[in-house]
mmCIF file of C-alpha atoms and ligand atoms in Angstrom:
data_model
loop_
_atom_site.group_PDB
_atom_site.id
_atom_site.type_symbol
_atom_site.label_atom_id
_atom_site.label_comp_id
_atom_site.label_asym_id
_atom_site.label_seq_id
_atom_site.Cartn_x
_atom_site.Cartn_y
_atom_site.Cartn_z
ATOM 1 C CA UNK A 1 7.281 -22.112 4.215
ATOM 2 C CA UNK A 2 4.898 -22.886 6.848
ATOM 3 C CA UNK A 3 2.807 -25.486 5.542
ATOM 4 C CA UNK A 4 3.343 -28.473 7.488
ATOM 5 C CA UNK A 5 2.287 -26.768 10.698
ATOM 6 C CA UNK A 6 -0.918 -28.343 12.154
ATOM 7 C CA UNK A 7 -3.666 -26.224 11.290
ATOM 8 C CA UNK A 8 -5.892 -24.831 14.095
ATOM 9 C CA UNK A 9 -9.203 -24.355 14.249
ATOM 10 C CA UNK A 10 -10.819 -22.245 17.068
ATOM 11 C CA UNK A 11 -13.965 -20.842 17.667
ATOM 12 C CA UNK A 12 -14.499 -17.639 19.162
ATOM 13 C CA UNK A 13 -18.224 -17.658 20.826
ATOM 14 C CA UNK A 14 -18.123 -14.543 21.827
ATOM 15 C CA UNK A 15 -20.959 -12.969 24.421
ATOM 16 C CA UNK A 16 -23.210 -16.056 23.221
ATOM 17 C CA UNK A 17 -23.740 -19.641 24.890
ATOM 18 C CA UNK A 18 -25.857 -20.514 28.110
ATOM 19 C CA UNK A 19 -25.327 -23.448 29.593
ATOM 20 C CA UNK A 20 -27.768 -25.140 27.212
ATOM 21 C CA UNK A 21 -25.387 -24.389 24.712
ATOM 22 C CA UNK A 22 -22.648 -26.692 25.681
ATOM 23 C CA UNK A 23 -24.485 -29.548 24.455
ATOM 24 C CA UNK A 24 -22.605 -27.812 21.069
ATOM 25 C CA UNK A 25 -19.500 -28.109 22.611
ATOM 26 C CA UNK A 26 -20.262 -31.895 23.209
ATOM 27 C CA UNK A 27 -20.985 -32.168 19.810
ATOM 28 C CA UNK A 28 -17.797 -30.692 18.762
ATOM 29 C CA UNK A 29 -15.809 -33.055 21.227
ATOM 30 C CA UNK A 30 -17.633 -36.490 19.802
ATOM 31 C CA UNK A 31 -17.161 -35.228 15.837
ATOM 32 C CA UNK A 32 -13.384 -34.247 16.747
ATOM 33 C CA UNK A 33 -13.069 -37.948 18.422
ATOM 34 C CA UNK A 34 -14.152 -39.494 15.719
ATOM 35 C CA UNK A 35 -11.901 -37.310 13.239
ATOM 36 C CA UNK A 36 -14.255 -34.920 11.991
ATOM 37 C CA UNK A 37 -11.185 -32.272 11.862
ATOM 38 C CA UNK A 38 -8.549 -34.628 10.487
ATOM 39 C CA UNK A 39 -5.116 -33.800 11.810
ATOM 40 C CA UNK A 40 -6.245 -30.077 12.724
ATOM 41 C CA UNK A 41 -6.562 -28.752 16.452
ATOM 42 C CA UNK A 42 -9.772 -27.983 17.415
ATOM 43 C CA UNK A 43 -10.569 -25.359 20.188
ATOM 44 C CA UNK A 44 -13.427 -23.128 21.353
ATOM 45 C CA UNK A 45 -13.669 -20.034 23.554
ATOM 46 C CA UNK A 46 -16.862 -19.805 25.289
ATOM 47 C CA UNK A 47 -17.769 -16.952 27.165
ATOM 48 C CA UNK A 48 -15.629 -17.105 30.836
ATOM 49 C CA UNK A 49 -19.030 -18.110 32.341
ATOM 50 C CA UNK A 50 -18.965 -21.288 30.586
ATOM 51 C CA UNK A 51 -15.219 -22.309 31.103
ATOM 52 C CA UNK A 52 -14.896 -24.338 33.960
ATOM 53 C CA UNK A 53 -18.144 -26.348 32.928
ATOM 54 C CA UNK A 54 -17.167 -27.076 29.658
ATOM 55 C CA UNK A 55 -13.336 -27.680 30.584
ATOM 56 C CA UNK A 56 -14.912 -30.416 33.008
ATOM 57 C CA UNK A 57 -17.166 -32.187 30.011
ATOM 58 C CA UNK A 58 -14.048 -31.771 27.472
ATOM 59 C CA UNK A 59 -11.058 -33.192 29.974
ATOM 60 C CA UNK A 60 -9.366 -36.146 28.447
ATOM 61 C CA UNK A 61 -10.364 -34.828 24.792
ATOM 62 C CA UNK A 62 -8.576 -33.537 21.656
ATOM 63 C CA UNK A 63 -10.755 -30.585 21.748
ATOM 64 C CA UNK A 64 -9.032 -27.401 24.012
ATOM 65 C CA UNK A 65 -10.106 -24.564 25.089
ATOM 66 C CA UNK A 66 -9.530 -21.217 25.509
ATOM 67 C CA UNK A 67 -10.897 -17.338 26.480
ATOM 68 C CA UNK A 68 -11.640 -14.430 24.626
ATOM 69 C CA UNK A 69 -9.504 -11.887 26.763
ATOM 70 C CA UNK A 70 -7.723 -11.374 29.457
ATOM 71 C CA UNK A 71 -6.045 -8.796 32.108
ATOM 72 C CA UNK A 72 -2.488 -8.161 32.402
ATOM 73 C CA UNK A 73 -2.434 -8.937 36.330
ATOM 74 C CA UNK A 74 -2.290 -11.720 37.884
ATOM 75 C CA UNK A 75 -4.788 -11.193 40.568
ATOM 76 C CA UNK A 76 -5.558 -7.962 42.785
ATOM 77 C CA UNK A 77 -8.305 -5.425 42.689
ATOM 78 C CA UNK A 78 -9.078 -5.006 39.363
ATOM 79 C CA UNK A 79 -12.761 -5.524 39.785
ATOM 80 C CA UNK A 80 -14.556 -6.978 36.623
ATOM 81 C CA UNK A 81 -11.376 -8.539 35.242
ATOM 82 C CA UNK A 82 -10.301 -11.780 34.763
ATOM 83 C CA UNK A 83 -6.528 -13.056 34.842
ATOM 84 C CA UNK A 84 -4.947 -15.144 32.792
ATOM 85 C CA UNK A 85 -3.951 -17.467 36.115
ATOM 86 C CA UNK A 86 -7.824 -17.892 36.386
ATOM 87 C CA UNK A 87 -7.986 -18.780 32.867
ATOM 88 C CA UNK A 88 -5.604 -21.612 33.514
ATOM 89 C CA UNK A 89 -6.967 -22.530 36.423
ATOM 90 C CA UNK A 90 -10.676 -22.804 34.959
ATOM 91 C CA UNK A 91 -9.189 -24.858 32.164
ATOM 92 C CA UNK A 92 -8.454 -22.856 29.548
ATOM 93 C CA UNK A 93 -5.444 -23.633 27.198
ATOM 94 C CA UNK A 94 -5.682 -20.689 25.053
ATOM 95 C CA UNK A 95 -6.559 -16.893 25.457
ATOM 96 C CA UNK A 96 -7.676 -14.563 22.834
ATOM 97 C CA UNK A 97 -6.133 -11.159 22.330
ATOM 98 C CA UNK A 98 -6.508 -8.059 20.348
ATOM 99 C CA UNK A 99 -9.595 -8.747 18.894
ATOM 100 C CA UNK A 100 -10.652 -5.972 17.102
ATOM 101 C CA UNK A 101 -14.242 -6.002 19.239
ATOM 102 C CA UNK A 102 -12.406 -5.232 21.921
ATOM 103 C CA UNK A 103 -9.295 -2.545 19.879
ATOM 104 C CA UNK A 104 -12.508 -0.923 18.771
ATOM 105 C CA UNK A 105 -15.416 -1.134 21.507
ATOM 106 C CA UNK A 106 -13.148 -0.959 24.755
ATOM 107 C CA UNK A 107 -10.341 1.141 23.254
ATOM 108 C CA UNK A 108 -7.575 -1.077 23.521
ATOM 109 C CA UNK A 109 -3.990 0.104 22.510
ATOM 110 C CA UNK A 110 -1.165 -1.991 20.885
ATOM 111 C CA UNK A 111 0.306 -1.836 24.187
ATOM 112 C CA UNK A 112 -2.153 -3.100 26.185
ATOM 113 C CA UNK A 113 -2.702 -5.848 23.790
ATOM 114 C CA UNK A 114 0.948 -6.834 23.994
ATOM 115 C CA UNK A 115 0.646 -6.942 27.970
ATOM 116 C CA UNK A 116 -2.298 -8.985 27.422
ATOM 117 C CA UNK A 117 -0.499 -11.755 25.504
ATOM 118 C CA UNK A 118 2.457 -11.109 27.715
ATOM 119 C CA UNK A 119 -0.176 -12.397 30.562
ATOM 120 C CA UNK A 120 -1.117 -14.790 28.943
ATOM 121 C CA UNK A 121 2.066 -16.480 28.473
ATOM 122 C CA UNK A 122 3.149 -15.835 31.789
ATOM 123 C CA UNK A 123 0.621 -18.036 32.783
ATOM 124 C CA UNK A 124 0.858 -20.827 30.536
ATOM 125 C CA UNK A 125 -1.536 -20.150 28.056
ATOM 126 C CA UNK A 126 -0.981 -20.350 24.110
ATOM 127 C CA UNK A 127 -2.103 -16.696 22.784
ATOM 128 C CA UNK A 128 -3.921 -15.853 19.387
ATOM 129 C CA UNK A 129 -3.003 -12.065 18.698
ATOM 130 C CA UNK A 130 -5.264 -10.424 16.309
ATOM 131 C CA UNK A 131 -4.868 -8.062 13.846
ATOM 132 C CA UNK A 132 -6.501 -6.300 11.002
ATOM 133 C CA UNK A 133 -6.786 -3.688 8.883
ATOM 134 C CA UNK A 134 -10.304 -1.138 8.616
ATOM 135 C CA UNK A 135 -12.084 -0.846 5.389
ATOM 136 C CA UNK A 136 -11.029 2.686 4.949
ATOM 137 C CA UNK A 137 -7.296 1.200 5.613
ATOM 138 C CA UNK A 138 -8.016 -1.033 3.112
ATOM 139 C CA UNK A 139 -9.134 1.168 0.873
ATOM 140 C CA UNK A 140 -6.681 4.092 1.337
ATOM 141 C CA UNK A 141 -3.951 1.082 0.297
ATOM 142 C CA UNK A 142 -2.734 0.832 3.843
ATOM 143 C CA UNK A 143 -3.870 -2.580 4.521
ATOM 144 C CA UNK A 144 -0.424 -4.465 5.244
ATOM 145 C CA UNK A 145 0.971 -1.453 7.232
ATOM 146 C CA UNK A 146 -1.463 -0.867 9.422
ATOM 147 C CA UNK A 147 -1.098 -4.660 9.909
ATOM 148 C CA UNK A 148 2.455 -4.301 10.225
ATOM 149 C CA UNK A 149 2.594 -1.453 12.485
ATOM 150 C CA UNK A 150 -0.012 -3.937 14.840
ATOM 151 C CA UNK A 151 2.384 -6.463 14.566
ATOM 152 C CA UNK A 152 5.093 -4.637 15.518
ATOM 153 C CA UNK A 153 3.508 -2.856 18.456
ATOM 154 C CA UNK A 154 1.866 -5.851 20.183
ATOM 155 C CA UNK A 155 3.930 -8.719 19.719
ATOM 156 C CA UNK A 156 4.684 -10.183 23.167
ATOM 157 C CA UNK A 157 8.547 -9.999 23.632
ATOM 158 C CA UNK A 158 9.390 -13.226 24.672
ATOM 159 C CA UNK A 159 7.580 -15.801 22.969
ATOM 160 C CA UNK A 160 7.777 -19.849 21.662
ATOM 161 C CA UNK A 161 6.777 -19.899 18.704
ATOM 162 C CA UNK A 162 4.527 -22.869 19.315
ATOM 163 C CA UNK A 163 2.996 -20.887 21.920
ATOM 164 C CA UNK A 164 1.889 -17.504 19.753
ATOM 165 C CA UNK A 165 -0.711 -17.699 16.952
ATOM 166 C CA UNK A 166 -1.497 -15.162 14.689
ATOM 167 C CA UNK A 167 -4.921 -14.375 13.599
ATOM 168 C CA UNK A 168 -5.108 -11.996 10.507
ATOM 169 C CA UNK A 169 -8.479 -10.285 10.622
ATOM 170 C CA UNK A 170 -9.869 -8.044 8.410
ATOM 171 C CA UNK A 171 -12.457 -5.853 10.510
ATOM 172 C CA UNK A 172 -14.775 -5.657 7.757
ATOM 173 C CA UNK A 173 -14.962 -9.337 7.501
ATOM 174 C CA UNK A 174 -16.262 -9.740 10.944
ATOM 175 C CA UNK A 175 -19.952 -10.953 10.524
ATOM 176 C CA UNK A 176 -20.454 -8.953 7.780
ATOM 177 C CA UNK A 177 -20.701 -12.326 5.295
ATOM 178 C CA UNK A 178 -17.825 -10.155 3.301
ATOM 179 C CA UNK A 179 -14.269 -11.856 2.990
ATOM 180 C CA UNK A 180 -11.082 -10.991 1.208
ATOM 181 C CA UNK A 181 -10.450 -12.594 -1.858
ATOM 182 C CA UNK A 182 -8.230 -15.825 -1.423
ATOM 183 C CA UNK A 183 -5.269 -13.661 -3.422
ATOM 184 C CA UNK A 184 -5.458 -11.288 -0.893
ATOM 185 C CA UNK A 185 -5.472 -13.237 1.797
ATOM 186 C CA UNK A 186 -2.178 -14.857 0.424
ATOM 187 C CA UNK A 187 -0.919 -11.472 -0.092
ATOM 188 C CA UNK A 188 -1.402 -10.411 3.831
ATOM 189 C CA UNK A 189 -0.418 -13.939 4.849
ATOM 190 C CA UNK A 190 2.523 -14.580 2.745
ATOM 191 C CA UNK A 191 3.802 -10.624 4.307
ATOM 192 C CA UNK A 192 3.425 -11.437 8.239
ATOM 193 C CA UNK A 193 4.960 -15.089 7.306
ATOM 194 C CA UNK A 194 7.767 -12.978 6.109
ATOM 195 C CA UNK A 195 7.619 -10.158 9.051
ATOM 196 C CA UNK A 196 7.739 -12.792 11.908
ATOM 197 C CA UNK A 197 10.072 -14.844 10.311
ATOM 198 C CA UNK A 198 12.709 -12.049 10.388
ATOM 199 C CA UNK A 199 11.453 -10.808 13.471
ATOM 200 C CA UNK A 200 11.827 -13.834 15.553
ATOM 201 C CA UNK A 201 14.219 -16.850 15.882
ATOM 202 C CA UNK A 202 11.056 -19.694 14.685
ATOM 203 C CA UNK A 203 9.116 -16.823 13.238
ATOM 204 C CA UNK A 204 8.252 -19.367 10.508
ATOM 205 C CA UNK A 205 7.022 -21.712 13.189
ATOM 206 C CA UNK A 206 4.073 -18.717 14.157
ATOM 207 C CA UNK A 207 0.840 -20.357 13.310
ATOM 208 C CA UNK A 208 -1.556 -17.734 11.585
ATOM 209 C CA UNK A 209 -4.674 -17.959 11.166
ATOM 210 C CA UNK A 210 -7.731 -16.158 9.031
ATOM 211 C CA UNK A 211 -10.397 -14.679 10.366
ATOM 212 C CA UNK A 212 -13.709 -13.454 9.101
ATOM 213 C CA UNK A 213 -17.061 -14.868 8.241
ATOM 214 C CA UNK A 214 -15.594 -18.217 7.788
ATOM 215 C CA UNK A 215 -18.417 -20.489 6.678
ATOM 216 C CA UNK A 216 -18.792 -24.058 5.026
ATOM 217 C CA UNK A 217 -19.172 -22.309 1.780
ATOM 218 C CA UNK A 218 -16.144 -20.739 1.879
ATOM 219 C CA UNK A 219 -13.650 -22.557 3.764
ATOM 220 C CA UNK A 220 -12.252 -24.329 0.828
ATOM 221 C CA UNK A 221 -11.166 -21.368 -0.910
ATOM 222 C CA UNK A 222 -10.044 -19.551 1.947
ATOM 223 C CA UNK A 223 -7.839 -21.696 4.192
ATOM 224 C CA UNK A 224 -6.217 -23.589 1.423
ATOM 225 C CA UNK A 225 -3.627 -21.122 0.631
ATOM 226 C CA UNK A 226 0.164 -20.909 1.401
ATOM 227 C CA UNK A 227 0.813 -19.800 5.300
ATOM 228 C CA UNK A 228 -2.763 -20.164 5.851
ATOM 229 C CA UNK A 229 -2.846 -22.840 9.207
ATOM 230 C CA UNK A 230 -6.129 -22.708 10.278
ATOM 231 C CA UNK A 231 -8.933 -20.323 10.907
ATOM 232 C CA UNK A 232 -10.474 -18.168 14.228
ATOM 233 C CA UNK A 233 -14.560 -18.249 13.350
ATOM 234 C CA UNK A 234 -17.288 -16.551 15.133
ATOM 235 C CA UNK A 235 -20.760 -17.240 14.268
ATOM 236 C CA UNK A 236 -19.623 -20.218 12.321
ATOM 237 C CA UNK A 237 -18.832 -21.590 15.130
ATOM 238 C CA UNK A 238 -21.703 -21.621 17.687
ATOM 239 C CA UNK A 239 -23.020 -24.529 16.227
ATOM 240 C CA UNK A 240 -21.098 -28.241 16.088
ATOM 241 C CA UNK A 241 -22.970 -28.812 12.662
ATOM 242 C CA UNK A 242 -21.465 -26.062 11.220
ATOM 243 C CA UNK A 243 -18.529 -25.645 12.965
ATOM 244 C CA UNK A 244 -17.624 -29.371 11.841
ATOM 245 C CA UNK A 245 -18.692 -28.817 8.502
ATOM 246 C CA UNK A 246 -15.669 -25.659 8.391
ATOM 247 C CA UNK A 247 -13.242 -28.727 9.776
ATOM 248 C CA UNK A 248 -13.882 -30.775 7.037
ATOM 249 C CA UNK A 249 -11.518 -28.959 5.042
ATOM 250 C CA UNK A 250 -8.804 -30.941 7.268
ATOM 251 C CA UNK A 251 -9.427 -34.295 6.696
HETATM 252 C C1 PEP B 301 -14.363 -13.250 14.926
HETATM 253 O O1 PEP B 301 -15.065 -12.486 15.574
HETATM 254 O O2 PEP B 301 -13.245 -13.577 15.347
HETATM 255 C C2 PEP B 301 -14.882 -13.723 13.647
HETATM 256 C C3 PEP B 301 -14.040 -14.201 12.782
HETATM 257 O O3 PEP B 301 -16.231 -13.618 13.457
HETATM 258 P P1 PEP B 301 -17.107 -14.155 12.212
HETATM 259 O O4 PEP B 301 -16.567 -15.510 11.829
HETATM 260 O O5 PEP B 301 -18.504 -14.223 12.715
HETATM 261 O O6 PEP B 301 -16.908 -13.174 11.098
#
């Protein structure tokens, strides 16, 4: 049973946000102050232009943040890439990894997700692992192994459990205004509770988190379920109206 972990909330912004835009993340910081999110830890993860800025305007706040990838070296000439030592360093708390934009647009294996969250931890950062089935997984009836084979193959060896979040996402939820039905979300949830938990020594300490056109409407219904403790949103999230309105599920 994992439902007295603190629920997280983060916000993935993706390749959105100017610097305009972090009059959102203001938002977000006031609304958290004032308890808009209840007991629930807030984050968002702008786009690395935006880090260091918004780090600055949310230091001394509840509200973290964090970045939507990362390399698996710590510095050198990797040209393009960001490390996870720079994430730190810009002010980021948390670090992204395996999202399936990036499994499916930039090619990225198990393995390299695994060093990825491996990076991240090496420098300090908490990491949120994604992982999701296709629809055609789905609908071949492969949905929790092709989970569990992703779980298996990037899980970071050497991990707190206070320092690893999961983030079940289906990949045809992602902005498509679709979601799972709450039973199968407890179905998926309820598995990987069960997978970590005899995978790891405070496996059942493993926040995870759905993913997947999380909206007002539907927040209710989805994150209230068993081993549900918190959500990752994307467009939700982009605004501090609606982003806050998803939070009031935890107060
Ligand atoms: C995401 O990309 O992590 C995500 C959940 O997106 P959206 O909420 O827009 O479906």
């Amino acid at each position: 049973m994992s439902d007295n972990l603190r629920p997280l909330l983060a916000g993935n912004w993706k390749m959105n946000g100017r610097l305009a835009d972090l009059a959102e993340i203001d938002a977000i910081r006031s609304r958290v102050a004032a308890g808009a999110a209840g007991q629930a830890q807030v984050v968002v993860c702008p786009p690395f232009t935006l880090l260091t800025e918004a780090a600055r305007r949310c230091g001394g706040s509840p509200v973290g943040l964090g970045a939507q990838d990362c390399s698996t070296a710590p510095c050198g000439a990797y040209t393009g890439d960001i490390s996870a030592e720079m994430l730190k360093d810009a002010g980021a708390s948390f670090v992204i990894v395996g999202h399936s934009e990036r499994r499916a647009g930039h090619g990225e294996s198990d393995a390299l997700v695994r060093a990825k969250a491996a990076a991240g931890l090496r420098a300090g950062l908490n990491v949120i692992l994604c992982l999701g089935e296709t629809q055609a997984q789905r609908s071949a009836g492969e949905a929790l192994a092709t989970v569990a084979a992703q779980l298996e193959a990037s899980l970071p060896e050497e991990a707190a459990p206070e320092r690893l979040v999961i983030a079940y996402e289906p990949v045809w939820a992602i902005g498509t205004g679709i979601t799972p039905t709450p039973t199968d979300i407890a179905e998926m949830h309820g598995f990987l509770r069960r997978r970590l938990a005899e995978r790891r020594a405070g496996g059942e300490r493993i926040r995870i988190l759905y993913g997947g056109s999380v909206k007002p409407a539907n927040a209710a219904d989805l994150l209230n379920g068993a081993d549900v403790n918190g959500a990752l949103v994307g467009g939700a999230s982009l605004k501090a109206e609606e982003f806050m309105a998803i939070a009031a599920v935890y107060r």
